[in-house]
Short mmCIF file of C-alpha atoms in Angstrom, two decimals:
data_model
loop_
_atom_site.label_atom_id
_atom_site.label_comp_id
_atom_site.label_asym_id
_atom_site.label_seq_id
_atom_site.Cartn_x
_atom_site.Cartn_y
_atom_site.Cartn_z
CA MET A 1 -0.02 0.21 0.07
CA ASN A 2 2.98 2.28 1.02
CA GLY A 3 4.93 1.58 -2.14
CA PRO A 4 3.79 3.61 -4.60
CA ALA A 5 3.42 6.74 -2.20
CA ALA A 6 6.59 6.04 -0.86
CA THR A 7 8.20 5.72 -4.63
CA ARG A 8 6.23 9.14 -5.53
CA LYS A 9 7.65 10.93 -2.42
CA PHE A 10 11.13 10.03 -3.17
CA GLY A 11 10.92 11.20 -6.94
CA GLU A 12 9.35 14.48 -5.73
CA LYS A 13 11.88 15.03 -3.39
CA ARG A 14 14.68 13.87 -5.47
CA GLU A 15 13.50 16.26 -8.10
CA ALA A 16 13.28 19.04 -5.64
CA ILE A 17 17.00 18.53 -5.04
CA VAL A 18 17.72 18.52 -8.41
CA HIS A 19 15.70 21.67 -9.41
CA ALA A 20 17.27 23.56 -6.47
CA ALA A 21 20.85 22.42 -7.58
CA ALA A 22 19.91 23.50 -10.88
CA VAL A 23 18.90 27.22 -9.72
CA LEU A 24 22.39 27.25 -7.62
CA ILE A 25 24.60 26.20 -10.69
CA ASN A 26 23.16 29.02 -13.25
CA GLU A 27 23.47 31.54 -10.45
CA VAL A 28 26.98 30.79 -9.03
CA GLY A 29 28.41 28.23 -10.91
CA VAL A 30 29.54 24.43 -10.08
CA GLN A 31 32.27 25.29 -8.01
CA ALA A 32 30.30 27.68 -5.53
CA THR A 33 27.14 25.11 -5.37
CA THR A 34 27.43 23.23 -2.49
CA LEU A 35 25.23 19.98 -1.02
CA ALA A 36 24.77 22.23 2.17
CA GLU A 37 23.71 25.15 0.03
CA VAL A 38 21.17 23.05 -2.03
CA ALA A 39 19.60 21.86 1.25
CA ARG A 40 19.13 24.91 2.67
CA ALA A 41 17.63 26.10 -0.51
CA ILE A 42 14.43 23.77 0.08
CA GLY A 43 14.49 23.60 3.84
CA LEU A 44 16.46 20.38 4.45
CA ASN A 45 19.81 19.21 6.35
CA ALA A 46 22.50 18.41 4.44
CA THR A 47 22.20 14.65 5.53
CA SER A 48 19.04 14.52 3.60
CA VAL A 49 20.66 15.27 0.75
CA THR A 50 23.42 12.80 0.73
CA TYR A 51 20.70 10.22 1.13
CA TYR A 52 19.97 11.03 -2.36
CA PHE A 53 23.13 12.04 -4.00
CA PRO A 54 26.08 11.32 -1.74
CA ARG A 55 28.49 12.96 -3.31
CA LYS A 56 28.18 16.33 -5.06
CA GLU A 57 29.30 15.07 -8.57
CA GLN A 58 26.45 13.12 -9.00
CA LEU A 59 23.95 15.64 -8.22
CA VAL A 60 25.73 17.69 -11.31
CA VAL A 61 25.65 15.04 -13.64
CA ALA A 62 22.01 14.53 -12.69
CA VAL A 63 21.28 18.32 -13.12
CA TYR A 64 22.87 18.31 -16.48
CA ASP A 65 21.47 15.10 -17.59
CA GLU A 66 17.72 16.49 -16.95
CA THR A 67 18.77 19.54 -19.08
CA LEU A 68 20.05 17.33 -21.89
CA THR A 69 16.67 15.01 -21.66
CA LEU A 70 14.60 18.16 -21.78
CA MET A 71 16.44 19.63 -25.00
CA GLU A 72 16.28 15.98 -26.54
CA ARG A 73 12.48 15.76 -26.01
CA MET A 74 12.05 19.48 -27.51
CA ALA A 75 14.28 18.22 -30.46
CA ARG A 76 12.38 14.91 -31.09
CA GLU A 77 8.69 17.03 -30.74
CA ALA A 78 9.87 19.18 -33.46
CA LEU A 79 11.70 16.33 -35.67
CA GLU A 80 8.05 15.09 -35.69
CA GLN A 81 6.83 18.05 -37.44
CA ALA A 82 6.52 17.44 -41.09
CA GLU A 83 8.81 19.52 -43.03
CA PRO A 84 12.04 21.85 -42.22
CA ALA A 85 10.23 25.16 -41.65
CA ALA A 86 8.13 23.59 -39.37
CA ARG A 87 10.22 21.70 -37.10
CA LEU A 88 12.60 25.23 -37.04
CA ARG A 89 9.39 27.09 -35.97
CA HIS A 90 8.36 24.21 -33.57
CA PHE A 91 12.23 24.03 -31.77
CA ILE A 92 12.23 27.74 -31.79
CA ALA A 93 8.80 28.14 -29.89
CA ALA A 94 9.75 25.33 -27.62
CA HIS A 95 12.56 27.38 -26.52
CA VAL A 96 10.53 30.97 -26.06
CA ALA A 97 7.91 28.89 -24.24
CA LEU A 98 10.11 27.51 -21.69
CA ARG A 99 11.81 30.95 -20.95
CA LYS A 100 8.38 32.28 -20.72
CA ARG A 101 7.28 29.36 -18.01
CA ILE A 102 10.50 30.16 -16.18
CA ARG A 103 9.54 34.18 -16.01
CA ALA A 104 6.44 32.99 -14.52
CA GLY A 105 8.34 31.51 -11.55
CA GLU A 106 9.20 27.71 -12.56
CA ARG A 107 12.79 27.29 -11.37
CA GLY A 108 15.27 24.95 -12.13
CA LEU A 109 13.86 23.98 -15.42
CA VAL A 110 16.94 24.10 -17.25
CA THR A 111 20.87 24.50 -16.64
CA ALA A 112 23.43 25.98 -18.75
CA LEU A 113 25.86 23.36 -19.78
CA SER A 114 29.06 25.58 -19.85
CA GLU A 115 30.92 23.41 -17.36
CA ILE A 116 30.14 19.95 -18.30
CA ARG A 117 33.77 20.16 -19.84
CA THR A 118 34.98 20.68 -16.17
CA LEU A 119 33.86 17.36 -15.32
CA GLU A 120 35.99 14.50 -15.01
CA PRO A 121 36.07 12.34 -18.08
CA GLU A 122 34.07 9.18 -16.70
CA VAL A 123 31.00 11.42 -16.05
CA GLN A 124 32.01 14.02 -18.77
CA ASP A 125 31.77 11.64 -21.84
CA PRO A 126 28.09 10.09 -21.23
CA LEU A 127 26.83 13.47 -20.84
CA MET A 128 28.85 14.80 -24.36
CA ALA A 129 27.58 11.92 -26.20
CA HIS A 130 23.84 12.52 -24.79
CA TYR A 131 24.49 16.27 -26.44
CA LEU A 132 25.73 14.66 -29.39
CA ARG A 133 22.57 12.51 -29.99
CA ILE A 134 20.61 15.91 -29.61
CA VAL A 135 22.99 17.13 -32.23
CA ASP A 136 22.17 14.59 -34.54
CA LEU A 137 18.33 14.94 -33.89
CA VAL A 138 18.81 18.65 -34.98
CA ARG A 139 21.08 18.22 -37.95
CA ARG A 140 17.83 16.04 -39.31
CA PHE A 141 15.68 19.20 -39.23
CA PHE A 142 16.81 19.43 -42.55
CA GLY A 143 16.32 16.25 -43.98
CA GLU A 144 18.12 13.43 -44.75
CA TRP A 145 21.92 14.11 -46.42
CA ARG A 146 22.85 13.04 -49.65
CA ASP A 147 26.55 13.48 -49.20
CA LYS A 148 29.23 14.65 -46.77
CA ASP A 149 29.09 17.97 -48.16
CA GLU A 150 25.37 18.29 -47.28
CA ARG A 151 26.03 16.59 -44.24
CA ALA A 152 28.54 19.12 -43.05
CA LEU A 153 26.37 22.05 -43.98
CA PHE A 154 23.63 20.35 -41.97
CA SER A 155 25.79 19.98 -39.01
CA ALA A 156 26.72 23.59 -39.11
CA ARG A 157 22.88 24.46 -39.02
CA ALA A 158 22.49 22.26 -36.02
CA HIS A 159 25.41 23.77 -34.17
CA ILE A 160 24.57 27.53 -34.83
CA LEU A 161 20.43 26.91 -34.01
CA LEU A 162 21.69 25.04 -30.87
CA GLU A 163 23.64 27.86 -29.77
CA ALA A 164 21.61 30.62 -30.50
CA MET A 165 18.57 28.68 -28.46
CA MET A 166 21.29 28.42 -25.66
CA TRP A 167 22.32 32.18 -26.01
CA TRP A 168 18.68 33.19 -25.86
CA PRO A 169 18.26 33.11 -22.04
CA VAL A 170 20.97 35.66 -21.47
CA TRP A 171 19.42 38.56 -23.98
CA SER A 172 15.72 37.36 -23.75
CA ILE A 173 15.88 39.42 -20.18
CA ARG A 174 16.04 42.44 -22.31
CA TYR A 175 12.15 42.05 -23.35
CA SER A 176 8.93 41.47 -21.64
CA ILE A 177 7.02 38.33 -22.36
CA LEU A 178 4.30 40.28 -24.02
CA ASP A 179 7.14 40.70 -26.69
CA PHE A 180 7.80 37.25 -26.88
CA PRO A 181 5.56 36.29 -29.94
CA ARG A 182 7.24 38.77 -31.99
CA ILE A 183 11.06 37.99 -31.08
CA GLU A 184 9.81 34.25 -31.60
CA GLU A 185 8.61 35.20 -35.34
CA ARG A 186 11.74 37.58 -35.98
CA LEU A 187 13.95 35.02 -34.68
CA PHE A 188 12.39 32.36 -36.91
CA ASP A 189 13.10 34.97 -39.84
CA VAL A 190 16.41 35.31 -39.44
CA LEU A 191 17.47 31.94 -38.75
CA ALA A 192 15.33 30.79 -41.59
CA HIS A 193 16.08 33.40 -44.46
CA GLY A 194 19.52 34.85 -43.67
CA LEU A 195 20.37 38.55 -43.72
CA PRO A 196 21.21 39.67 -47.26
CA ALA A 197 18.65 41.39 -49.67
CA ARG A 198 20.13 39.08 -52.20
CA ARG A 199 19.68 35.83 -50.86
CA GLY A 200 23.24 33.68 -50.91
CA ALA A 201 25.07 37.00 -51.61
CA PHE A 202 28.70 36.21 -49.80
CA ASP A 203 31.68 38.20 -51.17
CA PRO A 204 33.78 39.39 -48.16
CA GLN A 205 36.51 41.70 -48.42
CA GLN A 206 40.11 41.32 -46.83
CA LEU A 207 40.17 43.34 -43.73
CA VAL A 208 43.41 44.65 -42.42
CA GLY A 209 44.34 45.23 -38.56
CA ASN A 210 46.37 43.65 -35.77
CA TRP A 211 44.12 41.04 -33.92
CA ARG A 212 45.88 38.16 -35.51
CA THR A 213 48.19 36.52 -33.06
CA PRO A 214 51.61 37.46 -33.42
CA GLU A 215 54.35 35.13 -33.98
CA GLU A 216 55.63 33.36 -30.91
CA GLU A 217 58.64 35.14 -30.55
CA GLU A 218 56.88 38.72 -30.70
CA ALA A 219 54.62 37.81 -27.87
CA GLY A 220 55.30 39.07 -24.83
CA GLN A 221 54.78 36.99 -21.34
CA ASN A 222 51.53 38.55 -20.60
CA GLU A 223 50.19 37.95 -24.13
CA ALA A 224 51.26 34.60 -23.58
CA PHE A 225 49.53 34.11 -20.66
CA LEU A 226 46.06 35.35 -22.08
CA ARG A 227 46.49 33.26 -25.11
CA ALA A 228 46.96 29.99 -23.22
CA ALA A 229 44.02 30.97 -20.60
CA THR A 230 41.90 31.54 -23.51
CA VAL A 231 42.39 28.45 -25.00
CA THR A 232 42.46 26.46 -21.89
CA ILE A 233 39.01 28.07 -20.57
CA ASN A 234 37.75 27.36 -23.78
CA GLU A 235 38.53 23.90 -23.98
CA ARG A 236 38.34 23.24 -19.99
CA GLY A 237 35.74 25.73 -18.92
CA TYR A 238 36.50 28.13 -15.81
CA ARG A 239 37.09 25.44 -13.26
CA GLY A 240 39.16 23.10 -15.51
CA ALA A 241 41.49 25.51 -16.25
CA SER A 242 43.56 25.64 -13.09
CA VAL A 243 46.27 28.31 -12.97
CA ASN A 244 48.68 25.38 -12.49
CA ARG A 245 47.55 24.05 -15.83
CA ILE A 246 47.81 27.33 -17.50
CA ALA A 247 51.41 27.91 -16.28
CA GLU A 248 52.40 24.44 -17.31
CA SER A 249 51.00 24.73 -20.82
CA LEU A 250 53.70 27.77 -20.95
CA ASN A 251 56.31 25.99 -19.15
CA VAL A 252 56.60 28.70 -16.57
CA THR A 253 56.01 28.57 -12.53
CA LYS A 254 52.68 29.28 -10.63
CA GLY A 255 54.65 32.25 -9.63
CA SER A 256 55.07 33.85 -12.64
CA PHE A 257 51.04 33.72 -13.25
CA TYR A 258 50.72 35.72 -9.85
CA HIS A 259 53.35 38.16 -10.96
CA HIS A 260 51.01 39.24 -13.96
CA HIS A 261 47.61 38.52 -12.32
CA GLN A 262 46.43 38.72 -8.66
CA ALA A 263 44.01 35.90 -9.20
CA LYS A 264 42.56 33.85 -11.83
CA ASP A 265 39.25 36.13 -11.95
CA ASP A 266 41.59 38.80 -13.21
CA LEU A 267 42.76 36.74 -15.76
CA VAL A 268 39.47 35.59 -17.21
CA LEU A 269 38.47 39.11 -16.95
CA ALA A 270 41.60 40.30 -19.14
CA CYS A 271 40.54 37.71 -21.69
CA PHE A 272 37.45 38.76 -21.87
CA GLN A 273 38.75 42.48 -22.28
CA GLN A 274 41.41 41.26 -24.67
CA SER A 275 38.68 39.04 -26.99
CA TYR A 276 36.21 41.97 -26.95
CA ASP A 277 39.01 44.51 -27.96
CA ARG A 278 39.71 42.10 -31.04
CA LEU A 279 36.21 41.78 -32.01
CA SER A 280 35.42 45.28 -31.75
CA ALA A 281 38.48 46.22 -33.84
CA VAL A 282 37.17 43.83 -36.43
CA GLN A 283 34.00 45.41 -36.49
CA ILE A 284 35.40 48.96 -37.26
CA ALA A 285 37.83 47.62 -39.64
CA GLY A 286 34.94 46.47 -41.69
CA ARG A 287 32.47 49.03 -40.84
CA ASP A 288 34.99 51.64 -42.51
CA ILE A 289 35.58 49.94 -45.62
CA GLU A 290 33.84 51.60 -49.15
CA THR A 291 31.29 48.89 -50.21
CA ASP A 292 27.75 48.48 -49.13
CA TYR A 293 26.88 47.62 -45.60
CA TRP A 294 25.89 43.65 -46.48
CA ILE A 295 29.79 43.22 -47.86
CA ARG A 296 31.09 45.33 -44.65
CA LEU A 297 29.34 42.97 -42.54
CA SER A 298 30.05 39.52 -44.40
CA SER A 299 33.90 40.94 -44.12
CA VAL A 300 33.85 41.11 -40.31
CA LEU A 301 32.22 37.89 -39.85
CA ALA A 302 34.20 35.90 -42.24
CA GLU A 303 37.08 37.67 -40.50
CA LEU A 304 36.00 36.76 -37.04
CA VAL A 305 35.03 33.05 -37.89
CA ASP A 306 38.54 32.52 -39.56
CA VAL A 307 40.08 33.86 -36.00
CA GLN A 308 37.51 31.09 -34.15
CA PHE A 309 38.33 28.41 -36.78
CA PHE A 310 42.12 28.90 -37.12
CA ASP A 311 43.82 31.61 -35.40
CA ALA A 312 46.18 30.19 -32.11
CA THR A 313 44.12 32.68 -29.95
CA PRO A 314 40.31 32.15 -30.47
CA LEU A 315 38.07 34.85 -28.79
CA LEU A 316 37.03 33.41 -25.43
CA ARG A 317 33.67 31.66 -25.11
CA THR A 318 30.97 33.28 -23.45
CA THR A 319 30.51 29.89 -21.14
CA ALA A 320 33.34 31.44 -18.83
CA LEU A 321 30.63 34.00 -17.91
CA GLN A 322 28.95 31.55 -15.68
CA ALA A 323 31.88 31.67 -13.24
CA LEU A 324 31.90 35.15 -12.72
CA ASP A 325 30.55 37.03 -10.00
CA ALA A 326 27.32 39.01 -10.47
CA GLU A 327 29.15 42.24 -10.71
CA HIS A 328 31.95 41.51 -13.53
CA LYS A 329 29.17 39.17 -15.44
CA ILE A 330 26.78 42.29 -15.51
CA ASP A 331 29.99 44.27 -16.98
CA VAL A 332 30.80 41.65 -19.28
CA VAL A 333 27.47 41.31 -20.93
CA THR A 334 26.87 44.97 -20.83
CA ARG A 335 30.19 44.91 -23.54
CA SER A 336 28.73 42.09 -25.45
CA ASN A 337 25.10 43.64 -25.79
CA ARG A 338 27.30 46.96 -27.03
CA LEU A 339 28.99 44.67 -29.66
CA ALA A 340 25.93 43.06 -30.64
CA ARG A 341 24.29 46.94 -31.11
CA ARG A 342 27.09 47.72 -33.48
CA PHE A 343 26.26 44.69 -35.66
CA ALA A 344 22.62 45.78 -35.39
CA GLY A 345 23.87 49.40 -36.51
CA MET A 346 25.45 47.97 -39.66
CA LEU A 347 22.20 45.69 -40.20
CA ILE A 348 20.33 49.14 -39.83
CA ASP A 349 22.76 51.03 -42.78
CA GLY A 350 22.33 47.75 -44.96
CA ILE A 351 18.62 48.13 -44.70
CA ALA A 352 18.97 51.39 -45.68
CA ASP A 353 21.14 51.00 -48.65
CA GLY A 354 19.10 47.74 -49.57
CA SER A 355 21.92 45.14 -49.20
CA VAL A 356 20.00 44.08 -46.08
CA ARG A 357 16.69 42.87 -46.35
CA ALA A 358 14.07 44.34 -43.58
CA ILE A 359 14.66 42.07 -40.36
CA ASP A 360 14.90 42.93 -36.85
CA PRO A 361 18.51 44.10 -36.35
CA LEU A 362 18.47 43.91 -32.67
CA VAL A 363 17.43 39.99 -32.90
CA ALA A 364 19.87 39.63 -35.76
CA GLY A 365 22.89 40.83 -33.97
CA GLN A 366 22.25 38.37 -30.97
CA VAL A 367 22.03 35.76 -33.47
CA ILE A 368 25.18 37.05 -34.90
CA MET A 369 27.15 37.35 -31.23
CA SER A 370 26.17 33.65 -30.85
CA THR A 371 27.36 32.27 -34.30
CA VAL A 372 30.72 34.02 -33.90
CA ASN A 373 31.15 32.98 -30.32
CA SER A 374 29.78 29.27 -31.01
CA ALA A 375 32.37 29.09 -34.26
CA TYR A 376 35.38 28.02 -31.68
CA GLU A 377 33.26 24.68 -30.90
CA ALA A 378 33.17 24.10 -34.64
CA ARG A 379 37.31 24.16 -35.01
CA HIS A 380 37.50 20.13 -35.45
CA TRP A 381 34.46 20.17 -38.17
CA ALA A 382 36.20 23.25 -40.11
CA ALA A 383 39.42 21.28 -40.02
CA ARG A 384 37.94 18.72 -42.34
CA PHE A 385 37.80 20.97 -45.33
CA GLU A 386 40.16 21.11 -47.83
CA ARG A 387 40.28 25.13 -48.03
CA PRO A 388 39.52 27.50 -45.11
CA ASP A 389 37.63 29.63 -46.97
CA GLN A 390 35.12 26.50 -47.74
CA ALA A 391 34.46 26.15 -43.99
CA ILE A 392 33.97 30.01 -43.53
CA ARG A 393 31.32 29.90 -46.38
CA THR A 394 29.68 26.78 -45.41
CA TYR A 395 29.35 27.84 -41.77
CA LEU A 396 28.46 31.14 -42.42
CA SER A 397 25.67 30.63 -44.93
CA VAL A 398 23.15 30.53 -42.28
CA MET A 399 23.79 34.32 -42.19
CA SER A 400 24.26 34.55 -45.80
CA GLU A 401 21.14 32.58 -47.17
CA GLY A 402 19.26 30.97 -44.03
CA MET A 403 18.90 27.51 -42.72
CA LEU A 404 16.08 26.65 -45.06
CA ALA A 405 17.76 27.45 -48.43
CA SER A 406 18.28 24.57 -51.00
CA SER A 407 21.29 23.10 -50.70
CA ASP A 408 21.82 22.45 -54.55
#
């Protein structure tokens, strides 16, 4: 008699613990989330939590697994739609609806996946395999590929779409839920059909500037620290990028690190500053060439994606944001929004000169930011192409012609 009731109670309490942990991980990151804090959040003692999750790592895995399960369900439901446009609409609508539920007070529904890479391989690998299953489902939104080139194209679309949906919670806070239906429609429009007035137009010009990584012998020690930290954080996450690991990658002592930076947080902020300075420099270089604004913008995008794919120092992934304290996080997001607004300004000028079609430039600016930011994760994908420009053109085809363009 008591069996089903006890099982239900066990499941409800476990779910409450997982949701409380999800909220804390979103707010303060994995490292600062403790079993005691989780227990306090739901009025339990720490011993009660350890009954369900003896180690914090088990709870963290459960939190990530629940988010991935939700993402997989959303992808499967979208894939059940009859054709690519309906699948894309359904997937975007599901993410917008999720954010609306969270705004209405539902907590712990989804967790940022940024710190999965900080986990030990034995628990990280199954989670990454789960994520790759989601990527494969999203890749199939666009149909069955006929050859490896079309598979590569559909992979780029899936990657960019997933990143856009994961970036959406960050910039959605600037909008009322009353505006969500319009944002949903504009987001679909940008992703489905691209940006230029002449669909498929893509003729980027070479830009000149000093944002490229200098030769090894030309780089100072501080520059080398920033490079090593950026790459290590991108690959291993904030928690996995220990001071020892960064110092060892440069074959220097830990003391040498602290000679340049008082704490790791200072280094992360310096990496963000350098990345945003470089991104801004590319934007200005492209904005000031004499041509129409779509060519200016596509030149900027091609250069930034080239940096993300092939330069020794990529731009720092925004996943490092989660580990920063609230004050610094706000500063970094504010600068990111300014860069997105500069993209929006270029789009507005392109609409005025007729080279960009009539889209919502603020929404498109955020899609551009997530597309550039996520390009680092596609480095292995890009390396499979015979020529770098082929990889860049294929990846940015989402911007130049949209996800629903024919691949013929």
